CSV table of C-alpha atoms in Angstrom, one decimal:
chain,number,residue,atom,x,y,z
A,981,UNK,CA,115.3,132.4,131.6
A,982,UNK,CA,113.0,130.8,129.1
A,983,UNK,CA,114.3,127.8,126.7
A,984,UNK,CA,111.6,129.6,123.6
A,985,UNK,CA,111.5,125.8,122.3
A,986,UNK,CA,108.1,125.7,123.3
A,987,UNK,CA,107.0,127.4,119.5
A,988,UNK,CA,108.8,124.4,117.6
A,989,UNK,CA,107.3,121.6,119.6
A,990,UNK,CA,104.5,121.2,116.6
A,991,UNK,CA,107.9,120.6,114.7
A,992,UNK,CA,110.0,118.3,116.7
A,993,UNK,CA,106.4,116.2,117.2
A,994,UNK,CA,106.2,115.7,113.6
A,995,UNK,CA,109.4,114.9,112.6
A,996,UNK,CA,109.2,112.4,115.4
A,997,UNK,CA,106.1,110.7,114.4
A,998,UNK,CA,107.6,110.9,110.6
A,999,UNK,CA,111.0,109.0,111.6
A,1000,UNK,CA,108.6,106.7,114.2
A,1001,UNK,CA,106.9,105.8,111.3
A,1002,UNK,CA,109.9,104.9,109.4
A,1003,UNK,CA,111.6,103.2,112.1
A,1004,UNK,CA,108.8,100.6,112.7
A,1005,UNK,CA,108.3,100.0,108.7
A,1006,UNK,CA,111.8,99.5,108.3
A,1007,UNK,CA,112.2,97.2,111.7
A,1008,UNK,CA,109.4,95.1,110.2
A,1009,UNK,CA,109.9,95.0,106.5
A,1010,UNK,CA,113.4,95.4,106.3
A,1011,UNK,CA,115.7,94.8,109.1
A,1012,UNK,CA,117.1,91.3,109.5
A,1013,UNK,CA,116.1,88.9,112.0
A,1014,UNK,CA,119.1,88.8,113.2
A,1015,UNK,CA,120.9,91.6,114.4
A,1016,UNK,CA,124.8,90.2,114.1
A,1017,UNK,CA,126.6,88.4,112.4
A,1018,UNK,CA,128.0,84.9,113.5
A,1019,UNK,CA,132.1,83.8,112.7
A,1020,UNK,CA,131.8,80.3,112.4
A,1021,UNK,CA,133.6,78.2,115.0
A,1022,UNK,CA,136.6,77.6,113.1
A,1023,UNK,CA,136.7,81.6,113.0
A,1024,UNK,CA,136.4,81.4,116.5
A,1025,UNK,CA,138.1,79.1,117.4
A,1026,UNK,CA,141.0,78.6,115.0
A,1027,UNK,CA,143.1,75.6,116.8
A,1028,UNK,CA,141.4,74.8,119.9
A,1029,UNK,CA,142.1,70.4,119.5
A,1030,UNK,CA,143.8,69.7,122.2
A,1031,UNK,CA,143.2,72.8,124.7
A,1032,UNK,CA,141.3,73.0,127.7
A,1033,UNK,CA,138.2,75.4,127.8
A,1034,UNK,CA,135.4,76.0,130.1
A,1035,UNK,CA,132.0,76.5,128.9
A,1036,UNK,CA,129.0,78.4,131.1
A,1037,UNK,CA,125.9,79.9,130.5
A,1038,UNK,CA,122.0,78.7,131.4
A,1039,UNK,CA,119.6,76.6,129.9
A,1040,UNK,CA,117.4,78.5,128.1
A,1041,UNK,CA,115.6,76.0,126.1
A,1042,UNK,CA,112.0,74.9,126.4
A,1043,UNK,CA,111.9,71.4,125.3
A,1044,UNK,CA,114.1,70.7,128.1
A,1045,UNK,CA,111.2,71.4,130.3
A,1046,UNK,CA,110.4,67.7,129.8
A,1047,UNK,CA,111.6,65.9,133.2
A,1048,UNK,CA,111.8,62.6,132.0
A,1049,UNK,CA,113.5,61.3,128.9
A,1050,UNK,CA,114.8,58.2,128.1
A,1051,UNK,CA,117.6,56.4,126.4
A,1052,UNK,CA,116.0,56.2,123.3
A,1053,UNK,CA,114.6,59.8,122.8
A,1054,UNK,CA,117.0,62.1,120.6
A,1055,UNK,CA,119.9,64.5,122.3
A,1056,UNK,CA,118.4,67.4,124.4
A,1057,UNK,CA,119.5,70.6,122.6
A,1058,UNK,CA,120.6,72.9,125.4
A,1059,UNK,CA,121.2,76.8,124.1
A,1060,UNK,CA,124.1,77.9,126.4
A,1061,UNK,CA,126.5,80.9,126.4
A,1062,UNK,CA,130.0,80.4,125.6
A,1063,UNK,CA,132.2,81.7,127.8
A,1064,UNK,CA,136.3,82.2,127.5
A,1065,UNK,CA,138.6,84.5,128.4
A,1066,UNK,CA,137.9,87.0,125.1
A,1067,UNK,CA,134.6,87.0,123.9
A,1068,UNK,CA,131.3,85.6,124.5
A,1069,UNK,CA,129.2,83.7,121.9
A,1070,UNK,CA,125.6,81.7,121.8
A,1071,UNK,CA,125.9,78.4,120.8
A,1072,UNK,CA,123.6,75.3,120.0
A,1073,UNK,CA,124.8,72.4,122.6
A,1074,UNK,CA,124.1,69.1,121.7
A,1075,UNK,CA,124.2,67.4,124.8
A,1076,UNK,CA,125.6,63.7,124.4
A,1077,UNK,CA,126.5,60.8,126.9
A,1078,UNK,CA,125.0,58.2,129.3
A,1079,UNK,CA,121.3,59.0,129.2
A,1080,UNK,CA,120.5,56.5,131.6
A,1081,UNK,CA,123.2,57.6,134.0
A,1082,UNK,CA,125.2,60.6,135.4
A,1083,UNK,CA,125.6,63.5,132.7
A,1084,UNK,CA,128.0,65.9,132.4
A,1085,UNK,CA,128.7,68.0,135.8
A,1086,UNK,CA,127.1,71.2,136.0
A,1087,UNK,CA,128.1,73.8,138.5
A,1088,UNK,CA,126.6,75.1,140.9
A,1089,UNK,CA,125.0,72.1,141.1
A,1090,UNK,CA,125.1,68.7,139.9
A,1091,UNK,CA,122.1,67.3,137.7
A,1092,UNK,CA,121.2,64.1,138.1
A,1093,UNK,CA,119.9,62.1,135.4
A,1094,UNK,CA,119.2,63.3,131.4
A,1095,UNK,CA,117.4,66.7,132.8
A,1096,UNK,CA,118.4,70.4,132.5
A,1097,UNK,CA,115.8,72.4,134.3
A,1098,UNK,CA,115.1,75.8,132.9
A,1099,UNK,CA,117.2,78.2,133.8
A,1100,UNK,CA,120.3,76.2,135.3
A,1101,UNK,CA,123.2,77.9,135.3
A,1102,UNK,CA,126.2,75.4,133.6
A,1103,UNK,CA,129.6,75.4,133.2
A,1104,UNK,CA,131.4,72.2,131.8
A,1105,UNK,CA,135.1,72.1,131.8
A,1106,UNK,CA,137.1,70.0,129.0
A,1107,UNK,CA,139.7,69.2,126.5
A,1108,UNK,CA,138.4,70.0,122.9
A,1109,UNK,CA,139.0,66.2,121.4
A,1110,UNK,CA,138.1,67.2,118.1
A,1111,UNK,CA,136.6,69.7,115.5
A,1112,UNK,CA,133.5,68.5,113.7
A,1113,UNK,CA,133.5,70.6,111.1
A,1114,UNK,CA,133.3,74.6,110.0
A,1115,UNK,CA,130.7,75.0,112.8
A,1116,UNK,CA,131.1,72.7,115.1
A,1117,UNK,CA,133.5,70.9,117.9
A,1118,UNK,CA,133.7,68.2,120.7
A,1119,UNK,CA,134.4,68.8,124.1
A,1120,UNK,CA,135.5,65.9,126.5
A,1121,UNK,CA,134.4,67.1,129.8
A,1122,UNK,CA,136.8,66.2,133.1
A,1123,UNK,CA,133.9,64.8,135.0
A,1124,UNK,CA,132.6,62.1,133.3
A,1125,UNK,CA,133.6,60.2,129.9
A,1126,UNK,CA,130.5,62.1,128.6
A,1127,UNK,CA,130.9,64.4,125.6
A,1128,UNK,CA,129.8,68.1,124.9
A,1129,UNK,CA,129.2,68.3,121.3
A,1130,UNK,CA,129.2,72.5,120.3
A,1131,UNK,CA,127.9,74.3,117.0
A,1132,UNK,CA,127.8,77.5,115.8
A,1133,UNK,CA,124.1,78.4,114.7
A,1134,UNK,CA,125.6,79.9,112.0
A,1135,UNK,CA,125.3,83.3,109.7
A,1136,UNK,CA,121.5,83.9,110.8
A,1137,UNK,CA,120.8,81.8,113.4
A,1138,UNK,CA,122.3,83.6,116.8
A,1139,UNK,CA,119.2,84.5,117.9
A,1140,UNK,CA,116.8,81.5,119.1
A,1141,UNK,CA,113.9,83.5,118.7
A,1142,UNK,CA,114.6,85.3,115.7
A,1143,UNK,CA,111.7,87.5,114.7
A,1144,UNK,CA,111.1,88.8,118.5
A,1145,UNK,CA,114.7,89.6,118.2
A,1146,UNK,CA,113.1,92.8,116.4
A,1147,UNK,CA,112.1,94.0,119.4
A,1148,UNK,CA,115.8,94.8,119.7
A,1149,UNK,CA,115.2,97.9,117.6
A,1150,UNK,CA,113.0,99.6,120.1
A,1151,UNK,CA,114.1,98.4,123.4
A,1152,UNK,CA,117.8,99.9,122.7
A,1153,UNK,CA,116.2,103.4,121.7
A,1154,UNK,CA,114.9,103.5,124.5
A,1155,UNK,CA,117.6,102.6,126.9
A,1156,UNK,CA,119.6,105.1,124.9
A,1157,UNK,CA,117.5,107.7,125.0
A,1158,UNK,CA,116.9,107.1,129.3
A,1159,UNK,CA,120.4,107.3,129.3
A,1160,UNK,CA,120.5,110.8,127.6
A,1161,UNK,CA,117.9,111.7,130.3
A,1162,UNK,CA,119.8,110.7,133.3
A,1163,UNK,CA,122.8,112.7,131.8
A,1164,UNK,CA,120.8,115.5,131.2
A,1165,UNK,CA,119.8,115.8,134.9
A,1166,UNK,CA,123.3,115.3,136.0
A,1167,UNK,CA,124.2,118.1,133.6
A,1168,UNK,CA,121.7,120.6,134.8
A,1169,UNK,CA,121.4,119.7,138.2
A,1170,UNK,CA,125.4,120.9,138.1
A,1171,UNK,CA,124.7,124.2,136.2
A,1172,UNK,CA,121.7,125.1,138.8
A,1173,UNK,CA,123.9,124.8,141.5
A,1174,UNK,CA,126.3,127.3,140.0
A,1175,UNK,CA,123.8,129.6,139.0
A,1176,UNK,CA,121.0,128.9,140.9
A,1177,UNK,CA,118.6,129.4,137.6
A,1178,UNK,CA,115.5,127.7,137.8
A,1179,UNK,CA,115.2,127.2,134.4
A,1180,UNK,CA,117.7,124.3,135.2
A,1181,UNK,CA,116.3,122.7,137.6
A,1182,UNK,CA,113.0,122.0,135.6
A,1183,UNK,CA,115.1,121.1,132.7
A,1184,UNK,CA,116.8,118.6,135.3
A,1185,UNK,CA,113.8,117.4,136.6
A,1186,UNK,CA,111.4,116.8,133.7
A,1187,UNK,CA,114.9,115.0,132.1
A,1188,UNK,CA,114.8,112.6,134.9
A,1189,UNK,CA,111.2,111.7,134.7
A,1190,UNK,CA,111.5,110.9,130.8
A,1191,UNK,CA,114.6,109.1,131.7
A,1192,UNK,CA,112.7,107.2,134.1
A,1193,UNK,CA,110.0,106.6,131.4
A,1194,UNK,CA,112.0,105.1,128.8
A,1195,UNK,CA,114.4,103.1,130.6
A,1196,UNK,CA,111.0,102.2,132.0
A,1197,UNK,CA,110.0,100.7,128.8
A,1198,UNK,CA,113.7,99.3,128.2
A,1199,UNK,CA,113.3,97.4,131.3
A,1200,UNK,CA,109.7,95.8,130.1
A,1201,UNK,CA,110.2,95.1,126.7
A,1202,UNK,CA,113.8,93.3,127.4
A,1203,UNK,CA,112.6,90.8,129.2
A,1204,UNK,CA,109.7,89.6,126.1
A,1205,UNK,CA,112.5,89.3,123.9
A,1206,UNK,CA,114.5,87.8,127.0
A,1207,UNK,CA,111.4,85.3,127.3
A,1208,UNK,CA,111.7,84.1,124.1
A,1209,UNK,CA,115.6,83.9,123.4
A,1210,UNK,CA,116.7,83.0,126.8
A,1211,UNK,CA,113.4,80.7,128.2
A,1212,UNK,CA,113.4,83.2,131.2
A,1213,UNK,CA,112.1,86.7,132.1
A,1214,UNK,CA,115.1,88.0,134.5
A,1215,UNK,CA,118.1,86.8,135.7
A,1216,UNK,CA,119.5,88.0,139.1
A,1217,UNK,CA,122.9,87.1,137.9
A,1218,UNK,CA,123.1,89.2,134.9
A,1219,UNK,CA,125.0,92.6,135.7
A,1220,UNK,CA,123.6,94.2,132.7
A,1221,UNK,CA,120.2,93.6,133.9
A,1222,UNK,CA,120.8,94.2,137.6
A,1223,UNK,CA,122.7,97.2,137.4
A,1224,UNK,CA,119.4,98.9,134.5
A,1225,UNK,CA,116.8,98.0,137.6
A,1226,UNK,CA,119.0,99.6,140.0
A,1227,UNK,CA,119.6,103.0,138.0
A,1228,UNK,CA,115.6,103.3,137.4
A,1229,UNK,CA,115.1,102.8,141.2
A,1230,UNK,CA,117.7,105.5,142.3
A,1231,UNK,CA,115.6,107.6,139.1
A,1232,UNK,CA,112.4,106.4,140.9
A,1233,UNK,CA,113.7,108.0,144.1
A,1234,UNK,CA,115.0,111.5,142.5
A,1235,UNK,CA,111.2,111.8,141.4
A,1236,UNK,CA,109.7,111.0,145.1
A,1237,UNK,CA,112.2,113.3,146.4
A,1238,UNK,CA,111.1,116.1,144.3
A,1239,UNK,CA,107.5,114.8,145.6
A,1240,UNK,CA,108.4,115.2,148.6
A,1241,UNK,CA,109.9,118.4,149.5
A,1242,UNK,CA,107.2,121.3,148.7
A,1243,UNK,CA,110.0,124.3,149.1
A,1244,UNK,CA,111.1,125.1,145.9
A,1245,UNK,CA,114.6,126.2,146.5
A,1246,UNK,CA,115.3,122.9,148.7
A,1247,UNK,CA,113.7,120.8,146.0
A,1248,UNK,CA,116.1,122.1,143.6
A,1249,UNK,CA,119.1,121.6,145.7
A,1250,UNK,CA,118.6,118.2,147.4
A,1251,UNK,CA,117.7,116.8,143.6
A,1252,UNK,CA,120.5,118.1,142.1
A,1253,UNK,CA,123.0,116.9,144.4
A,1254,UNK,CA,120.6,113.6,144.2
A,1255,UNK,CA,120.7,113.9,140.6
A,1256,UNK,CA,124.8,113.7,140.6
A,1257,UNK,CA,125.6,111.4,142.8
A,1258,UNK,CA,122.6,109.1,141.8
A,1259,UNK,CA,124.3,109.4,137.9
A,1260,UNK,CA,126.8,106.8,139.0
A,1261,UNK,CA,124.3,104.0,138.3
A,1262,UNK,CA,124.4,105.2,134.3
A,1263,UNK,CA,127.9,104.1,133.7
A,1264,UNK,CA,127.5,101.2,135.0
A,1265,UNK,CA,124.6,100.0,133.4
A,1266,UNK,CA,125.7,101.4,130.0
A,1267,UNK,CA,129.2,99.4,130.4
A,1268,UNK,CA,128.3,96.4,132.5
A,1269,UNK,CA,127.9,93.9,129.9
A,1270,UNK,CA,130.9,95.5,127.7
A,1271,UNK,CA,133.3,94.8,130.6
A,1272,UNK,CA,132.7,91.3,130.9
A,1273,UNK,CA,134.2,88.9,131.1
A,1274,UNK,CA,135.4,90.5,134.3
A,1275,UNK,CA,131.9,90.8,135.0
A,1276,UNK,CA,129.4,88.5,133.6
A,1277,UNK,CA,126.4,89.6,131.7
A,1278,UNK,CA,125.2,87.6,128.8
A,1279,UNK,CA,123.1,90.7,127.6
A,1280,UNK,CA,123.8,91.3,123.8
A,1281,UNK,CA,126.4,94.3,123.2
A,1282,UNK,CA,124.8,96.0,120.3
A,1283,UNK,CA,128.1,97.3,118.9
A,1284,UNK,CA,130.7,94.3,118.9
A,1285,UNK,CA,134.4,94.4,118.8
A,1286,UNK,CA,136.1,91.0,118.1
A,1287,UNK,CA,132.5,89.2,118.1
A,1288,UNK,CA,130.9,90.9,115.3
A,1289,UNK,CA,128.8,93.5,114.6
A,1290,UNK,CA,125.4,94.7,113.5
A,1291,UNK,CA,124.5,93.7,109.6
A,1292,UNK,CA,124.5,96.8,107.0
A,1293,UNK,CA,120.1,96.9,107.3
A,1294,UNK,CA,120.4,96.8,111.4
A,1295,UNK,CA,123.0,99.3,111.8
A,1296,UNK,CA,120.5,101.5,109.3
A,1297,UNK,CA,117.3,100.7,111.1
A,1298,UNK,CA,118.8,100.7,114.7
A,1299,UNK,CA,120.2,104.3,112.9
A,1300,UNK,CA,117.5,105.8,112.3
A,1301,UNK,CA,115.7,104.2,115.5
A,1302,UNK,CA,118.0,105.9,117.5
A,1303,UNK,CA,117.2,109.4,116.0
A,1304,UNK,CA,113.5,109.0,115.8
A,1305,UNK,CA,113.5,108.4,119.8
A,1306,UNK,CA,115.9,111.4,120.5
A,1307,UNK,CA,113.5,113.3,118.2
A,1308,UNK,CA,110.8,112.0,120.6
A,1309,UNK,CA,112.8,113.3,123.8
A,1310,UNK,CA,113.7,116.3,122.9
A,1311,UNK,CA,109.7,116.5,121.4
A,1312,UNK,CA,108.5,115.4,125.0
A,1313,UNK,CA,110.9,117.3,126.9
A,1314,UNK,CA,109.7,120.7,125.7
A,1315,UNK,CA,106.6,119.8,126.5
A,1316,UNK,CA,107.3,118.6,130.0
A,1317,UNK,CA,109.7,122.0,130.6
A,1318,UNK,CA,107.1,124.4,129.6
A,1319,UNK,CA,104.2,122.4,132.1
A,1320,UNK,CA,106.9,123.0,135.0
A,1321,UNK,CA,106.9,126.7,134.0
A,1322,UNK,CA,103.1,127.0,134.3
A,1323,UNK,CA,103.2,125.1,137.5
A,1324,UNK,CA,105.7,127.5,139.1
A,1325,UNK,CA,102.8,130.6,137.3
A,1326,UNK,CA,100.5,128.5,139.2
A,1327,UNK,CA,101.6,128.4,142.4
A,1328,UNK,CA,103.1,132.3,142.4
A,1329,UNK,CA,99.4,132.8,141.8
A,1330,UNK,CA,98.2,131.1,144.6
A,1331,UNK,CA,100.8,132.3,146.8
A,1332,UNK,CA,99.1,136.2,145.6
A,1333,UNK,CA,96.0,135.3,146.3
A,1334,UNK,CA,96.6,133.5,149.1
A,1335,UNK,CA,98.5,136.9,150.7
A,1336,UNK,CA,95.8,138.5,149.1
A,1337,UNK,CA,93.3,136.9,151.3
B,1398,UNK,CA,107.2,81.0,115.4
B,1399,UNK,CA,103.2,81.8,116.2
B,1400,UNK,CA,105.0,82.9,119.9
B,1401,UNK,CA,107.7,85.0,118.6
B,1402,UNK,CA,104.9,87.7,116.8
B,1403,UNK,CA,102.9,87.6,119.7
B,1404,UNK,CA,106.2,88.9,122.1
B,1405,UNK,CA,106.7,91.4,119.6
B,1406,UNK,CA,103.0,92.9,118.9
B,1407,UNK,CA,103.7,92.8,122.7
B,1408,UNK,CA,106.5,94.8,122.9
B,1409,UNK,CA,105.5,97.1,120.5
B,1410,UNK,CA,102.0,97.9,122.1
B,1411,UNK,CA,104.3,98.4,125.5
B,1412,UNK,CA,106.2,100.6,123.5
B,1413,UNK,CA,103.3,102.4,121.9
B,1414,UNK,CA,101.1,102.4,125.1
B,1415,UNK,CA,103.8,104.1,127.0
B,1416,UNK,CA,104.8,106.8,124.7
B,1417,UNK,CA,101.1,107.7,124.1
B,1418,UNK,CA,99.6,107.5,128.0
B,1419,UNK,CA,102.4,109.5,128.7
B,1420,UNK,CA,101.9,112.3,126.4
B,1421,UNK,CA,98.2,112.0,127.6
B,1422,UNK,CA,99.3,113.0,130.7
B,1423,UNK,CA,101.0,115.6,129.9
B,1424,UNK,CA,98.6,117.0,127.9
B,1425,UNK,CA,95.7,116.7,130.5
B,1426,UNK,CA,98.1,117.9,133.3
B,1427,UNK,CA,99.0,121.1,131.3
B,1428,UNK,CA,94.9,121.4,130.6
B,1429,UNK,CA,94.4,121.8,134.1
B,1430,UNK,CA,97.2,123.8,135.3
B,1431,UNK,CA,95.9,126.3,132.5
B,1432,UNK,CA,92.4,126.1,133.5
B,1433,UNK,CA,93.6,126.9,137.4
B,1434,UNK,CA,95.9,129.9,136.2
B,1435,UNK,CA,93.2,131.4,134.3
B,1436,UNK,CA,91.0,130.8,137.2
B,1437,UNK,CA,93.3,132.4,139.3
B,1438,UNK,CA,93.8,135.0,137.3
B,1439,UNK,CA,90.3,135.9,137.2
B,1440,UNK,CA,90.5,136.1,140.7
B,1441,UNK,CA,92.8,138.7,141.0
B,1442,UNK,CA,91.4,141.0,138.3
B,1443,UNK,CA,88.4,140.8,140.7
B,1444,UNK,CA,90.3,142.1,143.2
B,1445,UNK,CA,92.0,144.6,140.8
B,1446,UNK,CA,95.7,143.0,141.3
């Protein structure tokens, strides 16, 4: 069975350098800078005076690089993730208190003295003494007399790093598009085992190997914007990011499997079975950082639920991104079947004049 | 803000690079798989298969 897809391709190609083309004028020229919108922190938090809330996240800001300060220099601005029992929210921390002594406690460890180092993970526990204003509150913490001071960044300002933040509009394309891989070689690798059609199989197979290309990119181009919004390239602790590396390294292994076993019938049977069981990994990275915050990830969720949501020009641009890089797939996937067809001509050649000889 | 363009003409070239070394690769792979079929083919006409 042959997919006959192979005469469009000069088709799909050019529709999906057309919407390409689109997608990065309107990612540059028209999307915002930010991708959602921000409640302010009375939205958010709309009587909090009084209650008791804990606060976590990492330092991910560089001027607090600086190991020594002193009494006199101004508040260290700490960006830390908000963390409560609902939803999970950036915030600007104005860090106030003793500079010459004991800050506020951090966990897992202490710090000592008025310095944050890059990439501490921090929680601070406390009664919120007062709201400062539409943005704004205070936060008595329980370890110390010292005082958390919290702000909203307001309607554009969740991002730190606002113009990398455009990098968003490529990165999730791609994961999206990986994903549809990884599904398609779960989906494929079932039907060739019920039929036992080849045709499958290298559908399967040259799915998983785009899938592995594009989640690929998804996995390097996170971690620029990650550099820039969070002060860090990786973090271990971060399901969403965790549970991406491990799905492209059980994707990694479906394509050395294939690699490795020369028989083409036990090559198609071993991967698809691979390919199924290995499709496990998907689901959780597509939904680890929307079950939180059972599980905690403070990777952005593109489509919000009580948080917010994309702006009217993201949801367009991040639209039509979306379609441009399926266009792409489906462009380099007939392109990737029919080369799997000539290689199985190829070697029935060889085998012919090989028997020949 | 000088950093911020510079991570994203970065991630855009990673982008860009990857799409279009990919599809190189294709393309040369096919080349040569074609070039070795017609080869092969030759082979056998030879030999009047």
């Amino acid at each position: 069975m042959n997919l006959k897809l192979g005469k469009y391709w000069v088709w799909f190609a050019g529709i999906s350098a057309a919407l390409m083309l689109i997608t990065v004028l309107l990612a540059v020229y028209y999307a915002p800078v930010a991708a959602s919108s921000v409640k302010t922190a009375n939205e958010l938090f709309p009587s909090i005076e009084g209650s008791t809330i804990t606060v976590a996240g990492f330092v991910a800001d560089r001027e607090i690089m600086n190991p020594i300060r002193y009494p006199e220099d101004p508040p260290v601005t700490a960006i830390i993730l908000a963390d409560f029992s609902d939803y999970r929210r950036y915030l600007d921390a104005v860090v106030a208190g003793d500079l010459e002594g004991e800050w506020w406690t951090v966990e897992p460890i202490t710090v000592r003295g008025p310095y944050l180092p890059l990439g501490t993970n921090v929680s601070a526990t406390g009664e919120v003494v007062a709201t400062l204003d539409s943005s704004s509150f205070m936060l008595s913490c329980d370890s110390s007399d010292d005082v958390v001071e919290l702000s909203s960044p307001g309607e554009a300002g969740i991002m730190t790093s606002p113009i990398s933040q455009k990098i968003f509009y490529f990165h999730m394309p791609s994961a999206w598009v990986s994903y549809v891989g990884f599904f398609l070689t779960l989906v494929f690798g079932v039907m060739y085992l019920r039929t036992r059609n080849r045709t499958y199989d290298r559908v399967a197979a040259s799915s998983a190997e785009l899938g592995v290309l594009f989640a690929t990119i998804a996995i390097v181009t996170g971690p620029v914007w990650a550099k820039e919004e969070w002060g860090v390239y990786w973090r271990w602790d971060d399901t969403k990011l965790v549970t991406t590396f491990v799905m492209w390294l059980v994707y990694i292994g479906y394509l050395m499997l294939r690699a490795a076993v020369v028989d083409h019938s036990v090559r198609a049977r071993i991967s698809a079975v691979y390919g199924i069981l290995g499709f496990v990994t998907m689901p959780m990275s597509l939904l680890s950082s929307r079950i939180a915050p059972l599980i905690r990830s403070s990777h952005p969720q593109v489509i919000a639920s009580s948080s917010g949501g994309l702006s009217m020009e993201a949801g367009i641009t991040i639209g039509i991104a979306v379609v441009a890089f399926t266009f792409l797939f489906i462009t380099m996937l007939i392109k990737r079947v029919e080369i799997e067809e000539s290689e199985d001509e190829l070697e029935e050649l060889k085998r012919r004049v090989g028997g020949e000889e | 803000m000088a950093n911020e363009f510079t991570a994203l003409y970065v991630a855009y070239t990673i982008v860009w690079a990857g799409v279009f070394v990919y599809l190189l690769y294709l393309f040369m792979r096919q080349r040569s798989i074609t070039k070795n079929i017609e080869l092969l083919k030759q082979e056998l006409s030879k030999h009047g298969k």
